GROMACS .gro file of C-alpha atoms in nm:
model
  369
    1MET     CA    1  -5.857  -3.027   0.814
    2ILE     CA    2  -5.621  -2.827   0.592
    3ILE     CA    3  -5.788  -2.503   0.701
    4PHE     CA    4  -5.757  -2.606   1.065
    5ILE     CA    5  -5.387  -2.686   1.029
    6ALA     CA    6  -5.321  -2.358   0.846
    7LEU     CA    7  -5.507  -2.152   1.105
    8SER     CA    8  -5.330  -2.332   1.388
    9LEU     CA    9  -4.990  -2.256   1.238
   10VAL     CA   10  -5.088  -1.889   1.204
   11TYR     CA   11  -5.214  -1.898   1.565
   12CYS     CA   12  -4.887  -2.046   1.690
   13GLY     CA   13  -4.688  -1.796   1.487
   14PHE     CA   14  -4.891  -1.512   1.637
   15LEU     CA   15  -4.825  -1.636   1.991
   16LEU     CA   16  -4.452  -1.649   1.919
   17TRP     CA   17  -4.472  -1.297   1.774
   18VAL     CA   18  -4.640  -1.179   2.095
   19ARG     CA   19  -4.378  -1.362   2.303
   20TYR     CA   20  -4.102  -1.183   2.110
   21HIS     CA   21  -4.248  -0.838   2.167
   22TRP     CA   22  -4.308  -0.911   2.535
   23GLY     CA   23  -3.938  -0.985   2.563
   24GLN     CA   24  -3.858  -0.655   2.391
   25ILE     CA   25  -4.024  -0.451   2.666
   26GLU     CA   26  -3.751  -0.307   2.883
   27ALA     CA   27  -3.799  -0.385   3.251
   28SER     CA   28  -3.809  -0.080   3.474
   29GLY     CA   29  -3.541  -0.052   3.742
   30GLU     CA   30  -3.614  -0.026   4.112
   31ALA     CA   31  -3.340   0.216   4.210
   32GLY     CA   32  -3.509   0.532   4.087
   33LYS     CA   33  -3.583   0.817   4.324
   34ALA     CA   34  -3.795   1.032   4.095
   35LEU     CA   35  -4.047   1.251   4.274
   36LEU     CA   36  -4.353   1.368   4.082
   37THR     CA   37  -4.699   1.476   4.189
   38PHE     CA   38  -4.994   1.242   4.131
   39SER     CA   39  -5.371   1.248   4.160
   40VAL     CA   40  -5.487   0.894   4.237
   41VAL     CA   41  -5.840   0.850   4.101
   42ILE     CA   42  -6.069   0.573   4.226
   43PRO     CA   43  -6.417   0.562   4.069
   44VAL     CA   44  -6.640   0.338   4.282
   45ARG     CA   45  -6.988   0.191   4.283
   46ASN     CA   46  -7.106  -0.054   4.549
   47GLU     CA   47  -6.759  -0.136   4.682
   48SER     CA   48  -6.837  -0.130   5.056
   49LEU     CA   49  -6.657  -0.463   5.108
   50ASN     CA   50  -6.339  -0.352   4.932
   51ILE     CA   51  -6.286   0.023   4.949
   52ALA     CA   52  -6.121   0.029   5.293
   53ALA     CA   53  -5.847  -0.211   5.175
   54ILE     CA   54  -5.735  -0.006   4.875
   55LEU     CA   55  -5.740   0.312   5.084
   56ALA     CA   56  -5.521   0.141   5.344
   57ASP     CA   57  -5.278   0.048   5.064
   58LEU     CA   58  -5.261   0.412   4.957
   59GLN     CA   59  -5.199   0.519   5.315
   60SER     CA   60  -4.907   0.272   5.324
   61GLN     CA   61  -4.733   0.406   5.012
   62GLU     CA   62  -4.359   0.458   5.045
   63TYR     CA   63  -4.394   0.795   4.877
   64PRO     CA   64  -4.405   1.149   5.020
   65ARG     CA   65  -4.761   1.228   5.137
   66ASP     CA   66  -4.748   1.581   5.001
   67LEU     CA   67  -4.682   1.456   4.647
   68TYR     CA   68  -5.008   1.270   4.589
   69GLU     CA   69  -5.377   1.313   4.652
   70VAL     CA   70  -5.652   1.050   4.656
   71ILE     CA   71  -5.981   1.124   4.482
   72VAL     CA   72  -6.265   0.881   4.553
   73ILE     CA   73  -6.564   0.954   4.330
   74ASP     CA   74  -6.879   0.761   4.408
   75ASP     CA   75  -7.110   0.663   4.123
   76ASP     CA   76  -7.436   0.654   4.322
   77SER     CA   77  -7.347   0.354   4.541
   78GLU     CA   78  -7.633   0.185   4.721
   79ASP     CA   79  -7.435   0.007   4.993
   80GLY     CA   80  -7.270   0.288   5.190
   81THR     CA   81  -6.940   0.284   4.999
   82LEU     CA   82  -6.887   0.658   5.031
   83GLU     CA   83  -6.950   0.658   5.405
   84ILE     CA   84  -6.700   0.377   5.459
   85ALA     CA   85  -6.445   0.560   5.243
   86ALA     CA   86  -6.500   0.879   5.443
   87GLU     CA   87  -6.442   0.700   5.771
   88ALA     CA   88  -6.124   0.534   5.643
   89LEU     CA   89  -5.979   0.853   5.497
   90GLN     CA   90  -6.052   1.063   5.804
   91LYS     CA   91  -5.816   0.836   5.994
   92SER     CA   92  -5.541   0.858   5.731
   93THR     CA   93  -5.275   1.119   5.665
   94VAL     CA   94  -5.315   1.137   5.287
   95ASN     CA   95  -5.464   1.433   5.105
   96TYR     CA   96  -5.804   1.325   4.980
   97ARG     CA   97  -6.131   1.430   4.821
   98LEU     CA   98  -6.466   1.251   4.834
   99ILE     CA   99  -6.711   1.326   4.557
  100ARG     CA  100  -7.067   1.203   4.504
  101LEU     CA  101  -7.129   1.194   4.130
  102LYS     CA  102  -7.509   1.203   4.150
  103ASP     CA  103  -7.490   1.552   4.304
  104ASP     CA  104  -7.400   1.668   3.951
  105GLY     CA  105  -7.679   1.468   3.787
  106MET     CA  106  -7.437   1.227   3.616
  107LYS     CA  107  -7.372   0.852   3.632
  108GLY     CA  108  -7.130   0.601   3.485
  109LYS     CA  109  -6.761   0.522   3.526
  110LYS     CA  110  -6.646   0.746   3.240
  111GLN     CA  111  -6.842   1.038   3.382
  112ALA     CA  112  -6.696   0.970   3.726
  113ILE     CA  113  -6.339   0.974   3.597
  114SER     CA  114  -6.403   1.284   3.389
  115LYS     CA  115  -6.540   1.466   3.693
  116ALA     CA  116  -6.242   1.358   3.903
  117LEU     CA  117  -6.002   1.497   3.644
  118GLU     CA  118  -6.181   1.830   3.648
  119LEU     CA  119  -6.099   1.855   4.018
  120ALA     CA  120  -5.757   1.692   4.017
  121GLU     CA  121  -5.482   1.927   4.134
  122ASN     CA  122  -5.193   1.738   3.977
  123GLU     CA  123  -5.093   1.683   3.614
  124ILE     CA  124  -5.030   1.307   3.634
  125ILE     CA  125  -5.333   1.086   3.692
  126LEU     CA  126  -5.300   0.737   3.838
  127ALA     CA  127  -5.620   0.532   3.821
  128THR     CA  128  -5.731   0.208   3.982
  129ASP     CA  129  -6.058   0.045   4.092
  130GLY     CA  130  -6.224   0.016   4.430
  131ASP     CA  131  -6.186  -0.363   4.450
  132CYS     CA  132  -5.811  -0.367   4.375
  133ARG     CA  133  -5.498  -0.386   4.591
  134VAL     CA  134  -5.165  -0.213   4.529
  135GLY     CA  135  -4.818  -0.257   4.674
  136PRO     CA  136  -4.634   0.000   4.889
  137ARG     CA  137  -4.416   0.122   4.598
  138TRP     CA  138  -4.690   0.142   4.338
  139ILE     CA  139  -4.673   0.520   4.300
  140GLN     CA  140  -4.292   0.521   4.307
  141ALA     CA  141  -4.282   0.273   4.019
  142TYR     CA  142  -4.479   0.513   3.802
  143ALA     CA  143  -4.274   0.811   3.912
  144ASP     CA  144  -3.958   0.629   3.802
  145GLN     CA  145  -4.103   0.554   3.459
  146TYR     CA  146  -4.226   0.898   3.359
  147THR     CA  147  -4.012   1.121   3.136
  148GLU     CA  148  -4.105   1.443   2.959
  149ASP     CA  149  -4.202   1.248   2.645
  150ILE     CA  150  -4.433   0.995   2.810
  151GLN     CA  151  -4.802   1.079   2.803
  152MET     CA  152  -4.956   0.751   2.916
  153ILE     CA  153  -4.844   0.437   3.098
  154THR     CA  154  -5.040   0.112   3.105
  155GLY     CA  155  -4.975  -0.111   3.404
  156PRO     CA  156  -4.978  -0.482   3.492
  157VAL     CA  157  -5.280  -0.641   3.661
  158ARG     CA  158  -5.291  -0.982   3.830
  159MET     CA  159  -5.605  -1.178   3.914
  160VAL     CA  160  -5.601  -1.330   4.261
  161GLN     CA  161  -5.653  -1.707   4.261
  162HIS     CA  162  -5.777  -1.930   4.542
  163ASN     CA  163  -5.914  -2.241   4.368
  164PHE     CA  164  -5.909  -2.425   4.034
  165PHE     CA  165  -6.169  -2.199   3.872
  166THR     CA  166  -5.998  -1.875   3.970
  167ARG     CA  167  -5.659  -2.014   3.874
  168LEU     CA  168  -5.780  -2.067   3.519
  169GLN     CA  169  -5.904  -1.708   3.517
  170SER     CA  170  -5.574  -1.569   3.647
  171PHE     CA  171  -5.383  -1.766   3.384
  172GLU     CA  172  -5.607  -1.655   3.098
  173PHE     CA  173  -5.609  -1.296   3.223
  174ALA     CA  174  -5.228  -1.299   3.236
  175GLY     CA  175  -5.237  -1.385   2.868
  176LEU     CA  176  -5.453  -1.081   2.799
  177ILE     CA  177  -5.214  -0.858   2.994
  178GLY     CA  178  -4.919  -0.999   2.801
  179LEU     CA  179  -5.100  -0.958   2.470
  180GLY     CA  180  -5.190  -0.597   2.547
  181ALA     CA  181  -4.835  -0.511   2.651
  182ALA     CA  182  -4.676  -0.685   2.352
  183SER     CA  183  -4.921  -0.527   2.105
  184LEU     CA  184  -4.838  -0.183   2.244
  185GLN     CA  185  -4.467  -0.258   2.218
  186SER     CA  186  -4.513  -0.356   1.853
  187GLY     CA  187  -4.688  -0.028   1.776
  188ASN     CA  188  -5.036  -0.182   1.752
  189PRO     CA  189  -5.205  -0.101   2.084
  190GLY     CA  190  -5.503  -0.324   2.147
  191MET     CA  191  -5.593  -0.340   2.512
  192CYS     CA  192  -5.503  -0.220   2.859
  193ASN     CA  193  -5.675  -0.228   3.197
  194GLY     CA  194  -5.834   0.062   3.382
  195ALA     CA  195  -5.746  -0.103   3.712
  196ASN     CA  196  -5.387   0.014   3.659
  197LEU     CA  197  -5.350   0.308   3.426
  198SER     CA  198  -5.174   0.644   3.431
  199TYR     CA  199  -5.176   0.943   3.198
  200ARG     CA  200  -5.122   1.316   3.190
  201LYS     CA  201  -5.431   1.526   3.247
  202SER     CA  202  -5.323   1.748   2.957
  203ALA     CA  203  -5.323   1.447   2.722
  204PHE     CA  204  -5.669   1.346   2.842
  205GLN     CA  205  -5.796   1.696   2.772
  206GLU     CA  206  -5.619   1.716   2.436
  207VAL     CA  207  -5.807   1.410   2.308
  208SER     CA  208  -6.135   1.536   2.463
  209GLY     CA  209  -6.141   1.254   2.717
  210TYR     CA  210  -6.418   1.001   2.654
  211GLU     CA  211  -6.604   1.214   2.402
  212GLY     CA  212  -6.766   0.981   2.151
  213ASN     CA  213  -6.760   0.682   2.389
  214HIS     CA  214  -6.975   0.796   2.683
  215GLU     CA  215  -7.266   0.572   2.583
  216ILE     CA  216  -7.053   0.255   2.602
  217ALA     CA  217  -7.051   0.105   2.953
  218SER     CA  218  -6.704  -0.047   2.912
  219GLY     CA  219  -6.387   0.077   2.745
  220ASP     CA  220  -6.283   0.365   2.968
  221ASP     CA  221  -5.931   0.229   2.933
  222GLU     CA  222  -5.891   0.101   2.576
  223PHE     CA  223  -6.065   0.385   2.393
  224LEU     CA  224  -5.855   0.639   2.581
  225LEU     CA  225  -5.543   0.438   2.495
  226GLN     CA  226  -5.631   0.448   2.126
  227LYS     CA  227  -5.695   0.822   2.127
  228ILE     CA  228  -5.375   0.917   2.310
  229PHE     CA  229  -5.160   0.674   2.108
  230LYS     CA  230  -5.288   0.825   1.784
  231ILE     CA  231  -5.140   1.162   1.881
  232TYR     CA  232  -4.839   1.037   2.080
  233PRO     CA  233  -4.733   0.701   1.926
  234ARG     CA  234  -4.399   0.718   2.109
  235GLY     CA  235  -4.547   0.852   2.428
  236VAL     CA  236  -4.739   0.545   2.547
  237VAL     CA  237  -4.557   0.258   2.720
  238PHE     CA  238  -4.623  -0.049   2.933
  239LEU     CA  239  -4.476  -0.049   3.284
  240LYS     CA  240  -4.290  -0.378   3.319
  241ASP     CA  241  -4.217  -0.337   3.688
  242LYS     CA  242  -4.323  -0.577   3.962
  243ARG     CA  243  -4.369  -0.287   4.202
  244ALA     CA  244  -4.650  -0.163   3.980
  245ILE     CA  245  -4.856  -0.485   3.979
  246VAL     CA  246  -5.218  -0.432   4.086
  247SER     CA  247  -5.421  -0.726   4.216
  248THR     CA  248  -5.788  -0.767   4.131
  249PRO     CA  249  -6.029  -1.044   4.236
  250ALA     CA  250  -6.131  -1.319   3.996
  251LYS     CA  251  -6.497  -1.416   3.965
  252ASP     CA  252  -6.625  -1.689   4.195
  253THR     CA  253  -6.898  -1.826   3.970
  254LEU     CA  254  -6.934  -1.904   3.600
  255ALA     CA  255  -7.234  -1.670   3.572
  256GLU     CA  256  -7.029  -1.379   3.710
  257LEU     CA  257  -6.742  -1.458   3.473
  258ILE     CA  258  -6.967  -1.473   3.168
  259ASN     CA  259  -7.135  -1.146   3.262
  260GLN     CA  260  -6.794  -0.978   3.303
  261ARG     CA  261  -6.664  -1.105   2.971
  262LYS     CA  262  -6.984  -1.009   2.789
  263ARG     CA  263  -6.928  -0.654   2.914
  264TRP     CA  264  -6.565  -0.660   2.801
  265SER     CA  265  -6.631  -0.814   2.459
  266SER     CA  266  -6.926  -0.583   2.388
  267LYS     CA  267  -6.689  -0.296   2.313
  268TRP     CA  268  -6.485  -0.456   2.033
  269LYS     CA  269  -6.733  -0.352   1.762
  270PHE     CA  270  -6.690   0.014   1.863
  271HIS     CA  271  -6.315   0.017   1.809
  272LYS     CA  272  -6.189   0.219   1.515
  273SER     CA  273  -5.859   0.031   1.497
  274TYR     CA  274  -5.847  -0.212   1.203
  275TYR     CA  275  -5.585  -0.412   1.393
  276ILE     CA  276  -5.828  -0.478   1.679
  277LYS     CA  277  -6.122  -0.556   1.450
  278LEU     CA  278  -5.916  -0.789   1.234
  279MET     CA  279  -5.773  -0.965   1.538
  280ALA     CA  280  -6.121  -1.010   1.690
  281ILE     CA  281  -6.256  -1.161   1.367
  282ALA     CA  282  -5.949  -1.383   1.322
  283VAL     CA  283  -5.969  -1.511   1.680
  284PHE     CA  284  -6.340  -1.589   1.645
  285PHE     CA  285  -6.292  -1.773   1.314
  286ASN     CA  286  -5.988  -1.961   1.447
  287TYR     CA  287  -6.182  -2.093   1.746
  288LEU     CA  288  -6.489  -2.168   1.534
  289VAL     CA  289  -6.282  -2.398   1.314
  290PHE     CA  290  -6.115  -2.544   1.625
  291ALA     CA  291  -6.452  -2.632   1.783
  292TYR     CA  292  -6.577  -2.788   1.461
  293MET     CA  293  -6.263  -2.997   1.415
  294LEU     CA  294  -6.273  -3.110   1.777
  295MET     CA  295  -6.618  -3.257   1.728
  296ALA     CA  296  -6.546  -3.390   1.381
  297SER     CA  297  -6.223  -3.562   1.489
  298PHE     CA  298  -6.416  -3.817   1.696
  299MET     CA  299  -6.566  -3.956   1.378
  300ASN     CA  300  -6.235  -4.071   1.233
  301GLU     CA  301  -5.929  -4.219   1.399
  302THR     CA  302  -5.683  -4.053   1.163
  303SER     CA  303  -5.852  -3.716   1.200
  304PHE     CA  304  -5.839  -3.751   1.577
  305ALA     CA  305  -5.466  -3.826   1.571
  306ILE     CA  306  -5.398  -3.521   1.353
  307PHE     CA  307  -5.620  -3.303   1.568
  308LEU     CA  308  -5.448  -3.420   1.887
  309SER     CA  309  -5.104  -3.343   1.743
  310ILE     CA  310  -5.207  -2.993   1.637
  311PHE     CA  311  -5.380  -2.939   1.972
  312MET     CA  312  -5.062  -3.028   2.162
  313LEU     CA  313  -4.863  -2.789   1.938
  314ARG     CA  314  -5.108  -2.508   2.015
  315ALA     CA  315  -5.096  -2.575   2.389
  316PHE     CA  316  -4.715  -2.595   2.389
  317THR     CA  317  -4.685  -2.267   2.198
  318LEU     CA  318  -4.931  -2.103   2.436
  319SER     CA  319  -4.714  -2.217   2.726
  320ILE     CA  320  -4.403  -2.067   2.561
  321PHE     CA  321  -4.578  -1.732   2.523
  322ILE     CA  322  -4.738  -1.714   2.864
  323LYS     CA  323  -4.459  -1.849   3.086
  324PRO     CA  324  -4.258  -1.523   3.115
  325VAL     CA  325  -4.580  -1.327   3.171
  326VAL     CA  326  -4.705  -1.540   3.460
  327VAL     CA  327  -4.355  -1.548   3.611
  328PHE     CA  328  -4.348  -1.167   3.600
  329LEU     CA  329  -4.695  -1.148   3.759
  330GLY     CA  330  -4.608  -1.403   4.027
  331ILE     CA  331  -4.850  -1.670   3.906
  332ARG     CA  332  -4.755  -2.036   3.913
  333ASN     CA  333  -4.717  -2.183   3.565
  334ALA     CA  334  -4.804  -2.539   3.459
  335ILE     CA  335  -4.838  -2.697   3.116
  336TRP     CA  336  -5.167  -2.859   3.219
  337VAL     CA  337  -5.322  -2.514   3.256
  338SER     CA  338  -5.237  -2.441   2.892
  339LEU     CA  339  -5.403  -2.769   2.792
  340VAL     CA  340  -5.722  -2.686   2.982
  341ILE     CA  341  -5.730  -2.331   2.847
  342GLU     CA  342  -5.689  -2.455   2.489
  343ILE     CA  343  -5.993  -2.682   2.536
  344ILE     CA  344  -6.223  -2.438   2.715
  345TYR     CA  345  -6.131  -2.104   2.563
  346PRO     CA  346  -6.257  -2.164   2.207
  347PHE     CA  347  -6.610  -2.230   2.331
  348LEU     CA  348  -6.600  -1.931   2.567
  349VAL     CA  349  -6.484  -1.701   2.286
  350LEU     CA  350  -6.753  -1.829   2.049
  351PHE     CA  351  -7.024  -1.778   2.308
  352LEU     CA  352  -6.903  -1.430   2.400
  353GLY     CA  353  -6.865  -1.329   2.036
  354ILE     CA  354  -7.233  -1.398   1.976
  355ALA     CA  355  -7.347  -1.267   2.315
  356SER     CA  356  -7.162  -0.938   2.266
  357ILE     CA  357  -7.385  -0.867   1.967
  358PHE     CA  358  -7.720  -0.995   2.092
  359GLY     CA  359  -7.679  -1.042   2.466
  360HIS     CA  360  -7.741  -0.827   2.772
  361TYR     CA  361  -7.520  -0.781   3.075
  362SER     CA  362  -7.518  -0.607   3.411
  363TRP     CA  363  -7.254  -0.405   3.591
  364LYS     CA  364  -7.274  -0.288   3.951
  365GLY     CA  365  -7.652  -0.322   3.958
  366ARG     CA  366  -7.709  -0.155   3.620
  367TYR     CA  367  -7.825  -0.336   3.307
  368TYR     CA  368  -7.707  -0.280   2.951
  369SER     CA  369  -7.787  -0.419   2.609
   0.00000   0.00000   0.00000
């Protein structure tokens, strides 16, 4: 019990530390009129149901058409994604390129992005995914944030919710976005999301892109963040601007969610950052002790009372941390969500921690181990 209490106090202190650094991120203003040139890169595989929507969003940007191009690079889709994209873009007024990756004998998201950057005409890259949605001032938000010193900008991502299951996902995912942003603000970058990411092509080339990480299915975002931050520690920032929020769908089934998180968690062991490795181990051990104490507390009335008190403290602290993040992302906040997350999340983390080492997962019809 003493270990559980000590770990819980450290956990609560960490959440308050994250909350502090989130508050230190300066919000971007909306009055800027900066005009820069962008290459919007969208790597896709089997996105026939979604690609037309994101292309319509890019057509609707409140940004000069001659200052950005759209590059859709298809990673050997099997559902006609490229044909649907071609039809949608032919009707638009944006400058665009359609590339079929398999024509070059390559496959994979990292290879797709690397190929797109070879062909990109503009210095600043703005990347998203084929199943995402962006607002009409998405590009303008990034243009307003860039200065000569900035080499990379990580952006906010919101999961779309439509029922209880997806609401839990959107809430938990908001916590990950907040944690990534706060860690970067503190000088210890841990995570970002490739669904909303921008960087200079010259910086990508300077760090040799994804060299050394091509064999890992996931991590096109975080590994690049680590490499660029190592060279430009003051040149990487989080874009705290509601105009820049990208929406991505949550998973509809538990099996889909577990498969997604197995893919995400599989990359932690490849990180070279001691901060990330230490945090991953600490989180796993914290939730291991939590799960054990939860089961053990039912054997003793006093133990249960202590456990319940500590549990409520953890949930309350989680709510303090996550409230400003979900408000920023436009997600409804409720203390009961924090309670549910605190009960479910430990078991999910424990499962994923083991599965990331021994388990298999699929992504877009491809299987990895």
